[in-house]
XYZ file of C-alpha atoms in Angstrom:
395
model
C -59.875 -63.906 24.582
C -60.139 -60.839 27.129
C -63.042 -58.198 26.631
C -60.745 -55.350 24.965
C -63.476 -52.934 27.222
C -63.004 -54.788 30.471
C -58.853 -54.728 30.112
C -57.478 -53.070 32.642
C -54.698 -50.208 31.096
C -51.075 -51.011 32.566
C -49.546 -47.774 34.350
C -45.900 -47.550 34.083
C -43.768 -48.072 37.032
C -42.449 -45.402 39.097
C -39.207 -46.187 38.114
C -39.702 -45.489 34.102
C -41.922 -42.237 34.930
C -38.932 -40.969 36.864
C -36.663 -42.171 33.240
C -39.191 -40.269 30.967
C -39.490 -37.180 32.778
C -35.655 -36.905 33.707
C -35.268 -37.496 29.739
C -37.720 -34.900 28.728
C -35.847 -32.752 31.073
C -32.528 -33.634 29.289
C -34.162 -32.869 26.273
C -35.528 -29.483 27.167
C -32.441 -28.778 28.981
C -30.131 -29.497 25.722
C -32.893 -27.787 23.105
C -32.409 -24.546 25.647
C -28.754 -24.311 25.491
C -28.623 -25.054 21.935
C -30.490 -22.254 21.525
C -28.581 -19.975 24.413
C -25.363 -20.705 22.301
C -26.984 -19.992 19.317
C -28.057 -16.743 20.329
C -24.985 -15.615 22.106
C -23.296 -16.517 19.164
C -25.295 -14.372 16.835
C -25.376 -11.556 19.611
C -21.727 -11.858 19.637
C -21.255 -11.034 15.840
C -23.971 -8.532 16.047
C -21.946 -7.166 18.768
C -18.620 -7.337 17.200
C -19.709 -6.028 13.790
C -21.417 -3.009 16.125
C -18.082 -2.300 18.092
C -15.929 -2.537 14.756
C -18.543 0.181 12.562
C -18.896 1.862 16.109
C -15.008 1.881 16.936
C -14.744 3.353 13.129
C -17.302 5.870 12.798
C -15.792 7.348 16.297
C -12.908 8.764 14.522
C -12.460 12.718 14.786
C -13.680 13.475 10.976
C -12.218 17.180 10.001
C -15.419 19.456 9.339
C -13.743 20.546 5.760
C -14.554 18.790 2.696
C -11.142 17.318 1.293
C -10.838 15.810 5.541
C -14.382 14.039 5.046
C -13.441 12.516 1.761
C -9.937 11.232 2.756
C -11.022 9.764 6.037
C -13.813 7.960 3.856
C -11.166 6.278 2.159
C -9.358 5.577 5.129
C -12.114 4.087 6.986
C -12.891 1.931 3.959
C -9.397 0.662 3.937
C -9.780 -0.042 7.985
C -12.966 -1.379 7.391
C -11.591 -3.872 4.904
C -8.459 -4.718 6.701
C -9.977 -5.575 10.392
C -13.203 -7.851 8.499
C -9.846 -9.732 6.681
C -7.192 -9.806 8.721
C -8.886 -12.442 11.368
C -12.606 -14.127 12.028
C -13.844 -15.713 14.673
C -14.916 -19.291 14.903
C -18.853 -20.611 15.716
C -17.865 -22.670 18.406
C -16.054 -22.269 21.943
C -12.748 -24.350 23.251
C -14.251 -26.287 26.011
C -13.066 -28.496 28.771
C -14.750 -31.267 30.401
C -13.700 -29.817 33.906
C -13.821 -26.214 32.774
C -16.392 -23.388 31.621
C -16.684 -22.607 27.927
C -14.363 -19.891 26.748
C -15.476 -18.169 23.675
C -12.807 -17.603 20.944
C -12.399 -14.169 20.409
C -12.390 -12.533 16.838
C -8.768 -11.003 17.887
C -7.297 -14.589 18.960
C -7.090 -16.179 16.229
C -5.392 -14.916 12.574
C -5.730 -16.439 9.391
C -2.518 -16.472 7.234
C -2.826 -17.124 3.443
C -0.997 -20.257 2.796
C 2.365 -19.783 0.327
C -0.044 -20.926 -2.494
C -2.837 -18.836 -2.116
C -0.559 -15.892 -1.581
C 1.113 -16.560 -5.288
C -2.098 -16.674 -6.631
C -2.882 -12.945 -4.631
C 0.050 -12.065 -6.529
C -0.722 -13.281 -9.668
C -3.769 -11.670 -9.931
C -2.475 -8.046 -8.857
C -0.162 -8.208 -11.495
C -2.425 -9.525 -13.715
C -4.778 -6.854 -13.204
C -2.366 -3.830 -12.441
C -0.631 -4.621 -16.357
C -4.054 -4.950 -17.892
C -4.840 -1.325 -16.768
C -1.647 -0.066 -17.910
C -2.540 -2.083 -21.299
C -6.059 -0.569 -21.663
C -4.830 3.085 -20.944
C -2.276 3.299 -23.333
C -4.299 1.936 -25.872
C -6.946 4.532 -24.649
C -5.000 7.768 -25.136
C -2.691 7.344 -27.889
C -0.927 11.033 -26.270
C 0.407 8.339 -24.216
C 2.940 6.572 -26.713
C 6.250 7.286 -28.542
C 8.112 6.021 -31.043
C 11.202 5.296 -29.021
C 11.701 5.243 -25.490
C 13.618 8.908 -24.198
C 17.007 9.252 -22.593
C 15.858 9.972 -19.452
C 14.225 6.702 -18.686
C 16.737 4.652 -19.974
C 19.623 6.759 -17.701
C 17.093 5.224 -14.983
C 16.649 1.767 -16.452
C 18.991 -0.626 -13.886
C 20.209 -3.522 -15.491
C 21.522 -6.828 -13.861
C 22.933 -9.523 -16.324
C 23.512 -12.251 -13.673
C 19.813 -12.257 -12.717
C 18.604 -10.988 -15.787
C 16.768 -8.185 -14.411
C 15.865 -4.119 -15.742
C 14.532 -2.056 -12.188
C 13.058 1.331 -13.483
C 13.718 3.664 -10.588
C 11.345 6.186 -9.218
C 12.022 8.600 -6.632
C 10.418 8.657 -3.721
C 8.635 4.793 -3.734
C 11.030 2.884 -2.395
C 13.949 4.110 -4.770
C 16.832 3.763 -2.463
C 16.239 0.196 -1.107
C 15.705 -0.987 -4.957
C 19.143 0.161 -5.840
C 20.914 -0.949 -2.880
C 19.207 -4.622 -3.586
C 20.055 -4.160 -7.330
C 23.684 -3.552 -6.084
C 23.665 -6.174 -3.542
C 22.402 -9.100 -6.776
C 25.425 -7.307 -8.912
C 28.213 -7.983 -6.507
C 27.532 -10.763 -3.510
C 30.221 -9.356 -1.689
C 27.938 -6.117 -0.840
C 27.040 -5.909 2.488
C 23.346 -4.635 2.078
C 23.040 -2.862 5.596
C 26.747 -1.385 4.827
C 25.096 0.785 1.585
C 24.298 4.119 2.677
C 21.565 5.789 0.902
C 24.186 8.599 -0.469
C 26.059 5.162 -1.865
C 22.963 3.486 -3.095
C 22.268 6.592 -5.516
C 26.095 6.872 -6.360
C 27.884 3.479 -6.492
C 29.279 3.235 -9.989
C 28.004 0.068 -9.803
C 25.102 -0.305 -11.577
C 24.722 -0.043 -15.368
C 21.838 1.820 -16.963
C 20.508 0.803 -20.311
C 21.455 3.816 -21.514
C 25.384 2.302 -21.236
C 24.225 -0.697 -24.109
C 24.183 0.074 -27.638
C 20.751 0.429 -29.179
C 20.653 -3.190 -30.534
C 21.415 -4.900 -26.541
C 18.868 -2.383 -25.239
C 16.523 -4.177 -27.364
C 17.471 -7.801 -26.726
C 17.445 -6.740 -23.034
C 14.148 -5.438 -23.151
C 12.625 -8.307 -24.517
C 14.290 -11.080 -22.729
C 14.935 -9.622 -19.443
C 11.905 -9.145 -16.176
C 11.292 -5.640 -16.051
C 9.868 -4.057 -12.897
C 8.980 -0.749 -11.139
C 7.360 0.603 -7.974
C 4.794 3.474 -8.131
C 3.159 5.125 -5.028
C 0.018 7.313 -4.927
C 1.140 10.368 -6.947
C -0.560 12.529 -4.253
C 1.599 10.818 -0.897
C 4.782 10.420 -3.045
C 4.420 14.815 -3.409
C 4.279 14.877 -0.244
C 6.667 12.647 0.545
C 9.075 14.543 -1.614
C 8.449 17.935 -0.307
C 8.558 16.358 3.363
C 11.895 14.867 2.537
C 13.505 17.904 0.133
C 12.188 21.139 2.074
C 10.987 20.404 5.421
C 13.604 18.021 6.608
C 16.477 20.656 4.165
C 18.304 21.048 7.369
C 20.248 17.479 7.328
C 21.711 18.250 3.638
C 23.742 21.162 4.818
C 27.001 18.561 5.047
C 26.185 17.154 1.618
C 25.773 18.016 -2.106
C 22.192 17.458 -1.890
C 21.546 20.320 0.311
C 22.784 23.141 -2.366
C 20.937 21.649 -4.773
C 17.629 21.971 -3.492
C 18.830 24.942 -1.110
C 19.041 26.761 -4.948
C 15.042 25.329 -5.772
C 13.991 26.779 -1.702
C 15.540 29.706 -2.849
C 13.548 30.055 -6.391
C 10.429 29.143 -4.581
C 10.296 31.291 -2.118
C 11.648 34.378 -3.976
C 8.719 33.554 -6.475
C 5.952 32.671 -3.970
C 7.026 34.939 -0.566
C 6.286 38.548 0.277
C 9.350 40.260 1.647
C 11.556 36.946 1.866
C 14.828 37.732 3.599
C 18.359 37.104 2.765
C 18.816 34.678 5.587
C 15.836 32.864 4.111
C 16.899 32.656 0.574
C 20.468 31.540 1.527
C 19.272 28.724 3.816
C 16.193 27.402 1.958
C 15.412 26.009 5.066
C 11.444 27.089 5.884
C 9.602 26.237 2.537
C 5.959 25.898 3.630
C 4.039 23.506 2.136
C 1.582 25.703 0.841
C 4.743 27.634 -1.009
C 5.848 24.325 -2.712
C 1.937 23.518 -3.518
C 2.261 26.879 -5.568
C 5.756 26.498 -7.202
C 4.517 22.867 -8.737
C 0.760 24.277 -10.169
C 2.570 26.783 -11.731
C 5.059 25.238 -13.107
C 5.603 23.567 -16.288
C 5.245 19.494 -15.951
C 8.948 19.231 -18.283
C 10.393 21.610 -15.605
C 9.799 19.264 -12.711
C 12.128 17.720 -10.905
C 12.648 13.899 -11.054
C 10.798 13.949 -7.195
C 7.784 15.271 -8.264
C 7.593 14.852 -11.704
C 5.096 12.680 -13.274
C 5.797 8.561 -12.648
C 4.652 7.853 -16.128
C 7.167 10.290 -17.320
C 9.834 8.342 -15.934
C 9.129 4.974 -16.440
C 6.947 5.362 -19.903
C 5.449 2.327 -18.893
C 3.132 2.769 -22.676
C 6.475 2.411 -24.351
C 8.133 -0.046 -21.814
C 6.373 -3.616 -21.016
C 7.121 -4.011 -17.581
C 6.572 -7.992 -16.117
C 5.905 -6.910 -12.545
C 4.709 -3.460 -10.605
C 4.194 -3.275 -7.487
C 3.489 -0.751 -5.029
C 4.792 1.042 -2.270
C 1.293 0.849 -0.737
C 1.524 -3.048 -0.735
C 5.128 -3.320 -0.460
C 5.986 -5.974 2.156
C 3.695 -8.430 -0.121
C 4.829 -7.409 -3.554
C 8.593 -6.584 -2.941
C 9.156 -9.924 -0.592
C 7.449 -12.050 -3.543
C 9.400 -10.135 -6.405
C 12.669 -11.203 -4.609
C 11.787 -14.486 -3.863
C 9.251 -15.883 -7.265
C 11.087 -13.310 -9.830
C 14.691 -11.502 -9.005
C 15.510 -15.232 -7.490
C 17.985 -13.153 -4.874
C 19.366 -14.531 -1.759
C 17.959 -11.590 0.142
C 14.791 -13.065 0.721
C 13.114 -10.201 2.458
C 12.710 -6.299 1.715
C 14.608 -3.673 3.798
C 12.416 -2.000 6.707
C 10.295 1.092 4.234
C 9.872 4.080 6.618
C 9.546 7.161 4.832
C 9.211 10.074 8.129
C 5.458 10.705 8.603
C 4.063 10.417 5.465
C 3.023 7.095 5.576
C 0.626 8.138 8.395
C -2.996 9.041 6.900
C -3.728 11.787 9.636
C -0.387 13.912 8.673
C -1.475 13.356 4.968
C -5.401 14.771 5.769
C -3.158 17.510 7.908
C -1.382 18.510 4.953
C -4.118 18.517 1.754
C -6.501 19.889 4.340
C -4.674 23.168 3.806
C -4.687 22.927 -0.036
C -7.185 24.947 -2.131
C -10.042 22.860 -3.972
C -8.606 24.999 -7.340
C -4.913 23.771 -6.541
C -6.418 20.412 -5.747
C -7.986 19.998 -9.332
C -4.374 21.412 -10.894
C -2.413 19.034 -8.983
C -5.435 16.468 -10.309
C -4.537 17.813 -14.197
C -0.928 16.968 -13.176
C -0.878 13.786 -12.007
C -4.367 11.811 -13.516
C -2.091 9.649 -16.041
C -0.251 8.264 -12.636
C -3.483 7.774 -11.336
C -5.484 6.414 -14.487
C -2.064 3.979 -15.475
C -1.395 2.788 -12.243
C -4.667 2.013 -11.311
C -4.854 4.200 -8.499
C -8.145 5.650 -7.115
C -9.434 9.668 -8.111
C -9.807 11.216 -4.691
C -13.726 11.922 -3.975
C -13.150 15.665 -3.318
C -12.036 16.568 -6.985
C-alpha cells in the first residue's frame, strides 16, 4: 500500500484544462446573456409602459375644468384600450443564421376567440339588465301601471323572427329600422333604404297596431331590444344633426319642422334676431339650444333630446338585450348573429358627423356653464343611473 503522504497528486492534462476553462467560459458566457435578455426584456416593458403613460399624458389638456375632467375619462378609456388591444411576448423570433428580432408590442394582436367573445357578451348584458333591475326597484317614480302610447308607437315588431326593437333617436335609430325592414321583407335591398325610407316605409308594425291582449303575448314571448348612447353625446349629436347641419333639410319635410323649433329658439334666446334668421333657422348656436332645453319642460322635448328612459320605459318594459352605441360593432354584430338570427350578419357602417370624436365633444361642453351643466345633469341622471352610464367628474 502507497504512503497516502508520499503520493504524488495527478495534474490534469493540458487537454482537459483547456475543456474546463472553455466550459466555464460557456457557462459564464450563457449565465451573462441570460441575464442581458432578461434585462432588456424588463427594460423593454419599463420602456413601453413609459412611452404609452408618456405618449398619453402628452395630450393638449384644456386649462378649464369640464376639459380636465373629460380628457380624464378619455385617457382612461385610451389607457385601457392600448394595455388590451395587444401584448407583447417574453421571447424574440430567432434564426439560427440570423440576429434576434424582438417582437414588438404593436406586431402582434390578440383576438378573443368566438367563445370567449359570447361570454363578453353575456356578461354585458347580464350586468347592463341587472342595473336597469336594481334602479327601478330603487325609485319607484320610475314605474307605471301600463306602458304609454308613445313607446308602444315606437315598439317595432317582427313576427317572422320574433323580435320587438324599441327605437331611439339618435343611437343608431336609422340602421335598426332599415335592418328591422330588411328581416320583414327579404326582398329589401338594405343599401337601397334611404334614411328618409327607413323612418317612413309603411312597413313596419308598431305594437301600438295589436290589440291590448297580442301586445301582451308579444311582450312576453318575443326578444326585446334597444340601443342607448351617452345622454350627453346623443344631445349633441341631435343638435349637431337638427340645427347645425339645418341647411340639407331645406328640400325635405324635415327642414320646416325643425326650421319652426330654430325659429322658437332663437326668438326666445337671441337679442335682436332678424327676419332672415327666423325664416331660415339656419345659425342656432349651440349655446342657444343649451338654453332652449334647461328651460324647457322635460314633456315638451322633442323625441331627439328627450329623455331615453322616457321612450323606451325600460322599468315597465323587460328588454332581453341593450346594447350600446358606444360598443356597437360588438353588441349589434352579436345581436344579429346569437339573437335576431338575420342573414345580415354584420351592422351597417355607424358614422354620426363629428360627434363621435372626443375632442369636438370637450370643444362643445367646454363652452357650457357649470350651472347649465348640473341642469342638463337633473335632466338626464335616470339615462345615466338606468343605463349604467358613468356621472361626468365635473358635476
Amino acid at each position: 500500500m502507497q504512503d497516502p503522504a508520499t503520493t504524488k497528486e495527478a495534474k490534469p492534462s493540458p487537454s482537459k484544462m483547456t475543456h474546463a476553462v472553455r466550459s466555464g467560459k460557456t457557462f459564464l458566457y450563457m449565465t451573462g446573456l441570460i441575464i442581458a435578455c432578461l434585462a432588456g426584456y424588463m427594460y423593454g416593458n419599463i420602456g413601453r409602459d413609459i412611452d404609452i403613460n408618456y405618449s398619453i399624458s402628452s395630450v393638449s389638456i384644456d386649462s378649464s375644468l369640464v376639459h380636465d375632467a373629460l380628457k380624464k375619462e378619455a385617457v382612461q378609456d385610451l389607457s385601457r384600450s392600448v394595455q388590451g388591444s395587444s401584448r407583447s411576448l417574453p421571447f424574440g423570433i430567432c434564426d439560427d443564421n440570423e440576429d434576434c428580432e424582438t417582437v414588438a408590442a404593436d406586431d402582434i394582436v390578440v383576438i378573443p376567440s368566438h367563445s370567449e367573445k359570447e361570454e363578453v357578451q353575456k356578461d354585458d348584458q347580464t350586468s347592463r339588465k341587472a342595473t336597469i333591475k336594481r334602479i327601478c326597484r330603487k325609485y319607484e317614480r320610475l314605474t307605471s301601471d301600463e306602458i304609454s302610447d308613445d313607446t308602444l308607437k315606437r315598439l317595432f315588431v317582427n313576427e317572422k323572427h320574433r323580435i320587438v326593437y324599441c327605437s331611439i333617436p339618435k343611437a343608431s335609430c336609422t340602421n335598426w329600422k332599415r335592418l328591422m325592414m330588411v328581416a320583414t321583407n327579404d326582398s329589401i335591398d338594405l343599401e337601397s333604404v334611404t334614411k328618409f325610407k327607413a323612418h317612413h316605409n309603411g312597413v313596419l308594425q308598431t305594437l301600438y297596431d295589436y290589440p291590448e291582449y297580442e301586445r301582451n303575448t308579444i311582450l312576453k314571448s318575443y326578444k326585446k331590444f334597444t340601443f342607448v348612447r351617452n345622454p350627453f353625446i346623443r344631445l349633441l349629436s341631435a343638435y349637431k344633426d337638427k340645427f347645425e347641419s339645418l341647411r340639407k333639410y331645406r328640400s325635405n319635410p324635415g327642414g320646416k319642422y325643425f326650421r319652426r323649433y330654430a325659429a322658437d329658439i332663437m326668438t326666445k334666446y337671441r337679442l335682436n334676431a332678424t327676419l332672415r334668421e327666423l325664416e331660415s333657422g339656419e345659425n342656432v348656436t349651440w349655446s342657444e339650444f343649451i338654453l332652449y332645453v334647461t328651460h324647457l319642460a322635460v314633456d315638451e322635448f322633442n323625441e331627439h333630446w328627450k329623455p331615453m328612459y322616457q321612450l323606451c320605459d325600460p322599468c315597465q318594459v323587460e328588454y332581453d338585450f341593450v346594447g350600446r352605441v358606444e360598443t356597437i360593432n360588438e353588441d349589434a354584430n352579436y345581436l344579429l348573429k346569437e339573437v335576431m338570427k338575420l342573414k345580415t350578419s354584420k351592422f351597417p357602417t355607424f358614422s354620426d358627423f363629428a360627434t363621435n370624436s372626443s375632442e369636438y365633444t370637450y370643444a362643445a361642453y367646454g363652452d357650457v356653464t357649470l350651472q347649465q351643466l348640473r341642469l342638463l345633469w337633473d335632466i338626464y341622471k335616470w339615462d345615466f343611473w338606468l343605463f349604467g352610464f358613468d356621472k361626468p367628474d365635473f358635476i
